[in-house]
């Protein structure tokens, strides 16, 4: 049970912690997550977002510690992905199915598709306001951050932003605020950005500009996952600015898999070459590292090297998994190269190059193909490839 907490006068965090989840649609959540929901007491009582459907009773119990749930006058759905909208039917069933349900235009479409119900939808767009008594909400659509329906709700008088998934982190802990968790939170926020928002970095830049132009101040940023930013909300804004610029750093990620350790030997030699150029390196075997952790390292790297043996005229399935995942998140500003061992047909490097091309990365070498086991000469070529990557990364950083 998560005791509801008054985070500002008459504003409560009423969501739930999910300590057990370890896979969030393909994203590794080693420390669980939270589904945050917020309750505002005013002349009109407002619930912002809900939780996964299996936590609906817990949400109602939390609300019940503050008011009878039937006293809720308005529900705002900032985002319709099921971890935030899944409990809407149960909540509305409890508080009244005619309760106004505020959402964006796409939110309306999605909620209708999800639940096949004609609720009392109130569609809002950027700039629309909603007075609830002493307070006023201002809505800001944040399309594709990270779904078409996503929006922010900003409580003007308190300067509190309810930001949906943006600025969130997948972590369940006793901490509620940034100042209670310390620096550790940034690594969770970085992983969240790399795996959920990176593909929409251009939109993040535009949104940050909109926020700056409007002169919006934030006493608190309350996301739908993880801790609330109250001590220094500007820290996460600055981090989003940096991550969304996709500026490369002096780091190369060597991503590989191996059958009989030949491609592993090549990977280590490539990594050695990178280090020879005083560039940081991460050696990540796709069967040892989760795709979402690899993605987090790739996000701010200046280069990637990808290695795979040839298997049945193709690349290793786990390497294909990771590349498909990385490609979808559209990392930019990186140099790249491929390598791999083979027995007789040797298609892997060609396929890897095609994948890297589709990612629009700068391929700096035709790639290294080695038959069976790399000898000293082959490993020297791998070291040279690593050095070449290291030099190029240094040039672009
Ligand atoms: Fe936390 Fe996009 O849902």
GROMACS .gro file of C-alpha atoms and ligand atoms in nm:
model
  400
    1UNK     CA    1   0.000   0.000   0.000
    2UNK     CA    2   0.123   0.344  -0.093
    3UNK     CA    3   0.007   0.602   0.156
    4UNK     CA    4  -0.123   0.907  -0.027
    5UNK     CA    5   0.100   1.204   0.028
    6UNK     CA    6   0.015   1.575   0.029
    7UNK     CA    7   0.278   1.713  -0.207
    8UNK     CA    8   0.142   2.071  -0.188
    9UNK     CA    9  -0.158   2.226  -0.014
   10UNK     CA   10  -0.458   2.009  -0.110
   11UNK     CA   11  -0.264   1.832  -0.384
   12UNK     CA   12  -0.202   1.462  -0.324
   13UNK     CA   13  -0.003   1.185  -0.487
   14UNK     CA   14  -0.236   0.884  -0.482
   15UNK     CA   15  -0.076   0.639  -0.726
   16UNK     CA   16   0.068   0.292  -0.677
   17UNK     CA   17   0.408   0.129  -0.670
   18UNK     CA   18   0.469  -0.183  -0.877
   19UNK     CA   19   0.765  -0.343  -0.703
   20UNK     CA   20   0.758  -0.664  -0.908
   21UNK     CA   21   0.752  -0.557  -1.272
   22UNK     CA   22   1.078  -0.647  -1.446
   23UNK     CA   23   0.976  -0.610  -1.811
   24UNK     CA   24   0.782  -0.305  -1.922
   25UNK     CA   25   0.692  -0.391  -2.282
   26UNK     CA   26   1.050  -0.486  -2.355
   27UNK     CA   27   1.223  -0.233  -2.127
   28UNK     CA   28   1.406  -0.384  -1.829
   29UNK     CA   29   1.273  -0.246  -1.503
   30UNK     CA   30   1.512  -0.398  -1.248
   31UNK     CA   31   1.376  -0.177  -0.971
   32UNK     CA   32   1.006  -0.184  -1.061
   33UNK     CA   33   0.811   0.129  -1.137
   34UNK     CA   34   0.529   0.347  -1.011
   35UNK     CA   35   0.203   0.453  -1.172
   36UNK     CA   36   0.154   0.802  -1.036
   37UNK     CA   37  -0.187   0.964  -1.011
   38UNK     CA   38  -0.271   1.295  -0.849
   39UNK     CA   39  -0.575   1.427  -0.663
   40UNK     CA   40  -0.647   1.800  -0.627
   41UNK     CA   41  -0.900   1.920  -0.370
   42UNK     CA   42  -1.073   2.242  -0.467
   43UNK     CA   43  -1.429   2.357  -0.539
   44UNK     CA   44  -1.409   2.085  -0.804
   45UNK     CA   45  -1.204   1.782  -0.705
   46UNK     CA   46  -0.983   1.652  -0.983
   47UNK     CA   47  -0.809   1.320  -1.042
   48UNK     CA   48  -0.517   1.334  -1.287
   49UNK     CA   49  -0.451   1.000  -1.458
   50UNK     CA   50  -0.514   0.657  -1.313
   51UNK     CA   51  -0.308   0.338  -1.284
   52UNK     CA   52  -0.279  -0.006  -1.445
   53UNK     CA   53  -0.612  -0.186  -1.414
   54UNK     CA   54  -0.478  -0.442  -1.166
   55UNK     CA   55  -0.403  -0.155  -0.924
   56UNK     CA   56  -0.747   0.009  -0.950
   57UNK     CA   57  -0.865  -0.104  -0.605
   58UNK     CA   58  -0.543   0.024  -0.450
   59UNK     CA   59  -0.594   0.361  -0.620
   60UNK     CA   60  -0.951   0.382  -0.491
   61UNK     CA   61  -0.831   0.291  -0.142
   62UNK     CA   62  -0.568   0.566  -0.156
   63UNK     CA   63  -0.823   0.822  -0.272
   64UNK     CA   64  -1.055   0.702   0.005
   65UNK     CA   65  -0.803   0.815   0.266
   66UNK     CA   66  -0.853   1.172   0.146
   67UNK     CA   67  -1.213   1.186   0.033
   68UNK     CA   68  -1.492   0.958  -0.071
   69UNK     CA   69  -1.409   0.877  -0.435
   70UNK     CA   70  -1.762   0.982  -0.532
   71UNK     CA   71  -1.659   1.339  -0.445
   72UNK     CA   72  -1.429   1.349  -0.751
   73UNK     CA   73  -1.585   1.591  -0.999
   74UNK     CA   74  -1.341   1.570  -1.290
   75UNK     CA   75  -1.093   1.319  -1.429
   76UNK     CA   76  -0.808   1.434  -1.653
   77UNK     CA   77  -0.641   1.176  -1.877
   78UNK     CA   78  -0.303   1.314  -1.981
   79UNK     CA   79  -0.211   0.992  -2.159
   80UNK     CA   80  -0.408   0.689  -2.274
   81UNK     CA   81  -0.144   0.415  -2.259
   82UNK     CA   82  -0.292   0.146  -2.037
   83UNK     CA   83  -0.053   0.194  -1.745
   84UNK     CA   84  -0.232   0.528  -1.689
   85UNK     CA   85  -0.576   0.475  -1.839
   86UNK     CA   86  -0.631   0.109  -1.749
   87UNK     CA   87  -0.829   0.190  -1.434
   88UNK     CA   88  -1.052   0.456  -1.591
   89UNK     CA   89  -1.352   0.219  -1.635
   90UNK     CA   90  -1.336   0.104  -1.272
   91UNK     CA   91  -1.286   0.457  -1.142
   92UNK     CA   92  -1.573   0.599  -1.346
   93UNK     CA   93  -1.792   0.306  -1.249
   94UNK     CA   94  -1.726   0.397  -0.884
   95UNK     CA   95  -1.752   0.777  -0.908
   96UNK     CA   96  -2.016   0.809  -1.180
   97UNK     CA   97  -1.993   0.732  -1.550
   98UNK     CA   98  -2.106   1.084  -1.641
   99UNK     CA   99  -1.806   1.243  -1.466
  100UNK     CA  100  -1.634   1.479  -1.713
  101UNK     CA  101  -1.327   1.310  -1.858
  102UNK     CA  102  -1.080   1.565  -1.998
  103UNK     CA  103  -0.841   1.452  -2.269
  104UNK     CA  104  -0.683   1.561  -2.597
  105UNK     CA  105  -0.847   1.501  -2.935
  106UNK     CA  106  -0.635   1.189  -2.990
  107UNK     CA  107  -0.692   1.093  -2.629
  108UNK     CA  108  -1.065   1.091  -2.700
  109UNK     CA  109  -1.013   0.864  -3.000
  110UNK     CA  110  -0.785   0.630  -2.807
  111UNK     CA  111  -1.006   0.607  -2.498
  112UNK     CA  112  -1.306   0.524  -2.717
  113UNK     CA  113  -1.102   0.255  -2.892
  114UNK     CA  114  -0.969   0.114  -2.567
  115UNK     CA  115  -1.295   0.096  -2.376
  116UNK     CA  116  -1.571   0.116  -2.640
  117UNK     CA  117  -1.766   0.346  -2.411
  118UNK     CA  118  -1.923   0.686  -2.461
  119UNK     CA  119  -1.800   0.859  -2.149
  120UNK     CA  120  -1.856   1.229  -2.084
  121UNK     CA  121  -1.550   1.329  -2.286
  122UNK     CA  122  -1.431   1.690  -2.273
  123UNK     CA  123  -1.178   1.740  -2.549
  124UNK     CA  124  -0.917   2.010  -2.489
  125UNK     CA  125  -0.630   2.152  -2.690
  126UNK     CA  126  -0.321   2.356  -2.619
  127UNK     CA  127  -0.407   2.682  -2.445
  128UNK     CA  128  -0.744   2.568  -2.314
  129UNK     CA  129  -0.800   2.638  -1.946
  130UNK     CA  130  -1.015   2.477  -1.679
  131UNK     CA  131  -1.103   2.661  -1.358
  132UNK     CA  132  -1.165   2.434  -1.060
  133UNK     CA  133  -1.218   2.705  -0.796
  134UNK     CA  134  -0.908   2.866  -0.655
  135UNK     CA  135  -0.697   2.701  -0.919
  136UNK     CA  136  -0.677   2.689  -1.297
  137UNK     CA  137  -0.542   2.420  -1.523
  138UNK     CA  138  -0.382   2.507  -1.854
  139UNK     CA  139  -0.345   2.225  -2.107
  140UNK     CA  140  -0.056   2.173  -2.345
  141UNK     CA  141  -0.070   1.901  -2.610
  142UNK     CA  142   0.260   1.714  -2.639
  143UNK     CA  143   0.188   1.500  -2.944
  144UNK     CA  144   0.424   1.203  -2.985
  145UNK     CA  145   0.583   1.259  -2.646
  146UNK     CA  146   0.544   0.980  -2.663
  147UNK     CA  147   0.198   0.893  -2.801
  148UNK     CA  148  -0.026   1.104  -3.028
  149UNK     CA  149  -0.261   1.173  -2.737
  150UNK     CA  150  -0.001   1.282  -2.479
  151UNK     CA  151  -0.058   1.614  -2.305
  152UNK     CA  152   0.056   1.815  -2.004
  153UNK     CA  153  -0.172   1.972  -1.743
  154UNK     CA  154  -0.023   2.279  -1.575
  155UNK     CA  155  -0.164   2.414  -1.250
  156UNK     CA  156  -0.103   2.784  -1.294
  157UNK     CA  157  -0.138   2.919  -0.939
  158UNK     CA  158   0.091   2.651  -0.791
  159UNK     CA  159   0.326   2.634  -1.093
  160UNK     CA  160   0.300   2.255  -1.087
  161UNK     CA  161   0.334   2.059  -1.410
  162UNK     CA  162   0.168   1.719  -1.443
  163UNK     CA  163   0.381   1.587  -1.724
  164UNK     CA  164   0.252   1.238  -1.799
  165UNK     CA  165   0.540   1.011  -1.908
  166UNK     CA  166   0.782   1.296  -1.982
  167UNK     CA  167   1.050   1.349  -1.714
  168UNK     CA  168   0.961   1.011  -1.561
  169UNK     CA  169   1.175   0.720  -1.451
  170UNK     CA  170   1.101   0.353  -1.395
  171UNK     CA  171   1.187   0.305  -1.031
  172UNK     CA  172   0.989   0.202  -0.723
  173UNK     CA  173   1.136   0.315  -0.393
  174UNK     CA  174   1.053   0.482  -0.063
  175UNK     CA  175   1.164   0.811  -0.212
  176UNK     CA  176   0.898   1.044  -0.348
  177UNK     CA  177   1.110   1.347  -0.439
  178UNK     CA  178   1.435   1.413  -0.624
  179UNK     CA  179   1.604   1.538  -0.306
  180UNK     CA  180   1.521   1.211  -0.129
  181UNK     CA  181   1.676   0.985  -0.392
  182UNK     CA  182   1.988   1.179  -0.490
  183UNK     CA  183   2.195   1.158  -0.806
  184UNK     CA  184   2.089   0.802  -0.877
  185UNK     CA  185   1.765   0.931  -1.025
  186UNK     CA  186   1.940   1.078  -1.329
  187UNK     CA  187   2.059   0.737  -1.452
  188UNK     CA  188   1.697   0.614  -1.436
  189UNK     CA  189   1.572   0.929  -1.612
  190UNK     CA  190   1.840   0.887  -1.879
  191UNK     CA  191   1.741   0.526  -1.943
  192UNK     CA  192   1.377   0.636  -1.964
  193UNK     CA  193   1.459   0.906  -2.218
  194UNK     CA  194   1.679   0.673  -2.427
  195UNK     CA  195   1.414   0.402  -2.446
  196UNK     CA  196   1.087   0.597  -2.458
  197UNK     CA  197   1.151   0.944  -2.598
  198UNK     CA  198   1.472   0.949  -2.801
  199UNK     CA  199   1.292   0.893  -3.132
  200UNK     CA  200   1.100   1.217  -3.074
  201UNK     CA  201   1.395   1.436  -2.979
  202UNK     CA  202   1.309   1.701  -3.239
  203UNK     CA  203   0.969   1.742  -3.075
  204UNK     CA  204   1.132   1.763  -2.732
  205UNK     CA  205   1.347   2.052  -2.853
  206UNK     CA  206   1.037   2.233  -2.987
  207UNK     CA  207   0.849   2.172  -2.663
  208UNK     CA  208   1.133   2.308  -2.451
  209UNK     CA  209   1.139   2.616  -2.672
  210UNK     CA  210   0.762   2.659  -2.628
  211UNK     CA  211   0.801   2.634  -2.251
  212UNK     CA  212   1.086   2.888  -2.254
  213UNK     CA  213   0.895   3.129  -2.480
  214UNK     CA  214   0.591   3.108  -2.253
  215UNK     CA  215   0.812   3.182  -1.951
  216UNK     CA  216   0.661   2.890  -1.761
  217UNK     CA  217   0.799   2.836  -1.413
  218UNK     CA  218   0.790   2.505  -1.234
  219UNK     CA  219   0.777   2.470  -0.858
  220UNK     CA  220   0.731   2.100  -0.919
  221UNK     CA  221   0.721   1.859  -1.208
  222UNK     CA  222   0.504   1.557  -1.138
  223UNK     CA  223   0.550   1.275  -1.390
  224UNK     CA  224   0.345   0.957  -1.412
  225UNK     CA  225   0.642   0.735  -1.321
  226UNK     CA  226   0.900   0.760  -1.048
  227UNK     CA  227   0.991   1.055  -0.829
  228UNK     CA  228   0.859   1.411  -0.833
  229UNK     CA  229   1.101   1.690  -0.922
  230UNK     CA  230   1.063   1.951  -0.646
  231UNK     CA  231   1.413   2.044  -0.532
  232UNK     CA  232   1.551   2.126  -0.875
  233UNK     CA  233   1.302   2.081  -1.162
  234UNK     CA  234   1.546   2.267  -1.387
  235UNK     CA  235   1.787   1.971  -1.362
  236UNK     CA  236   1.559   1.740  -1.557
  237UNK     CA  237   1.470   2.015  -1.806
  238UNK     CA  238   1.842   2.070  -1.872
  239UNK     CA  239   1.899   1.696  -1.904
  240UNK     CA  240   1.616   1.669  -2.161
  241UNK     CA  241   1.767   1.958  -2.352
  242UNK     CA  242   2.104   1.782  -2.360
  243UNK     CA  243   1.971   1.436  -2.447
  244UNK     CA  244   1.740   1.565  -2.717
  245UNK     CA  245   2.027   1.743  -2.891
  246UNK     CA  246   2.181   1.398  -2.943
  247UNK     CA  247   2.529   1.539  -2.914
  248UNK     CA  248   2.786   1.259  -2.940
  249UNK     CA  249   3.033   1.192  -2.660
  250UNK     CA  250   3.377   1.030  -2.672
  251UNK     CA  251   3.241   0.680  -2.628
  252UNK     CA  252   3.207   0.376  -2.854
  253UNK     CA  253   2.965   0.093  -2.779
  254UNK     CA  254   3.079  -0.245  -2.916
  255UNK     CA  255   2.766  -0.457  -2.953
  256UNK     CA  256   2.817  -0.823  -3.044
  257UNK     CA  257   2.721  -1.185  -3.007
  258UNK     CA  258   2.933  -1.490  -3.064
  259UNK     CA  259   2.903  -1.865  -3.136
  260UNK     CA  260   3.252  -2.006  -3.073
  261UNK     CA  261   3.417  -1.692  -2.932
  262UNK     CA  262   3.562  -1.578  -3.266
  263UNK     CA  263   3.338  -1.270  -3.294
  264UNK     CA  264   3.398  -1.210  -2.920
  265UNK     CA  265   3.775  -1.203  -2.984
  266UNK     CA  266   3.718  -0.955  -3.266
  267UNK     CA  267   3.495  -0.741  -3.040
  268UNK     CA  268   3.762  -0.725  -2.770
  269UNK     CA  269   4.025  -0.628  -3.027
  270UNK     CA  270   3.800  -0.352  -3.165
  271UNK     CA  271   3.746  -0.228  -2.808
  272UNK     CA  272   4.122  -0.225  -2.750
  273UNK     CA  273   4.170  -0.012  -3.060
  274UNK     CA  274   3.907   0.235  -2.938
  275UNK     CA  275   4.083   0.264  -2.602
  276UNK     CA  276   4.417   0.320  -2.777
  277UNK     CA  277   4.264   0.648  -2.896
  278UNK     CA  278   4.169   0.748  -2.541
  279UNK     CA  279   3.801   0.705  -2.618
  280UNK     CA  280   3.574   0.537  -2.365
  281UNK     CA  281   3.438   0.196  -2.464
  282UNK     CA  282   3.150  -0.033  -2.359
  283UNK     CA  283   3.169  -0.398  -2.464
  284UNK     CA  284   2.814  -0.534  -2.467
  285UNK     CA  285   2.730  -0.894  -2.551
  286UNK     CA  286   2.367  -0.904  -2.664
  287UNK     CA  287   2.301  -1.221  -2.465
  288UNK     CA  288   2.438  -1.067  -2.145
  289UNK     CA  289   2.298  -0.716  -2.166
  290UNK     CA  290   1.935  -0.618  -2.199
  291UNK     CA  291   1.846  -0.429  -2.515
  292UNK     CA  292   1.725  -0.131  -2.312
  293UNK     CA  293   2.057  -0.105  -2.126
  294UNK     CA  294   2.246  -0.123  -2.456
  295UNK     CA  295   2.019   0.154  -2.589
  296UNK     CA  296   2.096   0.374  -2.290
  297UNK     CA  297   2.468   0.350  -2.366
  298UNK     CA  298   2.414   0.401  -2.739
  299UNK     CA  299   2.216   0.723  -2.688
  300UNK     CA  300   2.511   0.948  -2.608
  301UNK     CA  301   2.788   0.746  -2.774
  302UNK     CA  302   2.979   0.894  -3.065
  303UNK     CA  303   3.017   0.555  -3.230
  304UNK     CA  304   2.895   0.199  -3.238
  305UNK     CA  305   3.059  -0.117  -3.366
  306UNK     CA  306   2.833  -0.415  -3.428
  307UNK     CA  307   2.955  -0.772  -3.456
  308UNK     CA  308   2.774  -1.092  -3.543
  309UNK     CA  309   2.867  -1.435  -3.665
  310UNK     CA  310   2.689  -1.560  -3.974
  311UNK     CA  311   2.416  -1.805  -3.877
  312UNK     CA  312   2.204  -1.975  -4.144
  313UNK     CA  313   2.298  -1.705  -4.398
  314UNK     CA  314   2.189  -1.432  -4.160
  315UNK     CA  315   2.289  -1.254  -3.841
  316UNK     CA  316   2.241  -1.382  -3.488
  317UNK     CA  317   1.876  -1.342  -3.377
  318UNK     CA  318   1.968  -1.157  -3.058
  319UNK     CA  319   2.181  -0.909  -3.254
  320UNK     CA  320   1.886  -0.859  -3.490
  321UNK     CA  321   1.661  -0.795  -3.189
  322UNK     CA  322   1.890  -0.526  -3.053
  323UNK     CA  323   1.941  -0.360  -3.392
  324UNK     CA  324   1.567  -0.353  -3.461
  325UNK     CA  325   1.515  -0.191  -3.123
  326UNK     CA  326   1.792   0.067  -3.169
  327UNK     CA  327   1.673   0.153  -3.521
  328UNK     CA  328   1.322   0.228  -3.395
  329UNK     CA  329   1.457   0.480  -3.144
  330UNK     CA  330   1.642   0.670  -3.419
  331UNK     CA  331   1.977   0.758  -3.262
  332UNK     CA  332   2.171   1.024  -3.453
  333UNK     CA  333   2.521   1.167  -3.490
  334UNK     CA  334   2.726   0.850  -3.471
  335UNK     CA  335   2.993   0.676  -3.671
  336UNK     CA  336   2.960   0.301  -3.713
  337UNK     CA  337   3.130  -0.014  -3.836
  338UNK     CA  338   3.052  -0.387  -3.856
  339UNK     CA  339   3.250  -0.704  -3.806
  340UNK     CA  340   3.196  -1.077  -3.767
  341UNK     CA  341   3.327  -1.427  -3.818
  342UNK     CA  342   3.179  -1.689  -4.046
  343UNK     CA  343   3.226  -2.047  -4.155
  344UNK     CA  344   3.143  -2.069  -4.527
  345UNK     CA  345   2.886  -1.817  -4.656
  346UNK     CA  346   2.962  -1.500  -4.452
  347UNK     CA  347   2.660  -1.272  -4.502
  348UNK     CA  348   2.659  -1.117  -4.153
  349UNK     CA  349   2.875  -0.809  -4.216
  350UNK     CA  350   2.681  -0.720  -4.531
  351UNK     CA  351   2.353  -0.746  -4.339
  352UNK     CA  352   2.490  -0.545  -4.046
  353UNK     CA  353   2.604  -0.271  -4.286
  354UNK     CA  354   2.256  -0.260  -4.436
  355UNK     CA  355   2.108  -0.219  -4.089
  356UNK     CA  356   2.352   0.060  -4.002
  357UNK     CA  357   2.274   0.230  -4.333
  358UNK     CA  358   1.903   0.218  -4.255
  359UNK     CA  359   1.980   0.387  -3.923
  360UNK     CA  360   2.146   0.667  -4.127
  361UNK     CA  361   2.469   0.634  -3.930
  362UNK     CA  362   2.803   0.727  -4.082
  363UNK     CA  363   2.964   0.393  -4.178
  364UNK     CA  364   3.337   0.455  -4.175
  365UNK     CA  365   3.464   0.119  -4.302
  366UNK     CA  366   3.344  -0.162  -4.526
  367UNK     CA  367   3.365  -0.393  -4.224
  368UNK     CA  368   3.571  -0.692  -4.123
  369UNK     CA  369   3.483  -1.049  -4.219
  370UNK     CA  370   3.695  -1.328  -4.072
  371UNK     CA  371   3.661  -1.695  -4.162
  372UNK     CA  372   3.638  -1.925  -3.859
  373UNK     CA  373   3.894  -1.812  -3.599
  374UNK     CA  374   4.073  -1.474  -3.618
  375UNK     CA  375   4.452  -1.503  -3.626
  376UNK     CA  376   4.701  -1.242  -3.508
  377UNK     CA  377   4.681  -1.057  -3.838
  378UNK     CA  378   4.300  -1.049  -3.827
  379UNK     CA  379   4.304  -0.921  -3.469
  380UNK     CA  380   4.546  -0.645  -3.568
  381UNK     CA  381   4.293  -0.541  -3.832
  382UNK     CA  382   4.022  -0.535  -3.563
  383UNK     CA  383   4.242  -0.315  -3.344
  384UNK     CA  384   4.295  -0.085  -3.644
  385UNK     CA  385   3.919  -0.069  -3.695
  386UNK     CA  386   3.875   0.027  -3.330
  387UNK     CA  387   4.142   0.297  -3.367
  388UNK     CA  388   3.970   0.430  -3.678
  389UNK     CA  389   3.641   0.448  -3.487
  390UNK     CA  390   3.811   0.616  -3.193
  391UNK     CA  391   3.974   0.879  -3.420
  392UNK     CA  392   3.646   0.954  -3.600
  393UNK     CA  393   3.458   0.984  -3.272
  394UNK     CA  394   3.721   1.227  -3.144
  395UNK     CA  395   3.677   1.432  -3.463
  396UNK     CA  396   3.299   1.464  -3.426
  397UNK     CA  397   3.294   1.534  -3.052
  398LIG    FE1  398   0.368   0.529  -1.884
  398LIG    FE2  399   0.326   0.583  -2.221
  398LIG     O1  400   0.285   0.514  -2.053
   0.00000   0.00000   0.00000
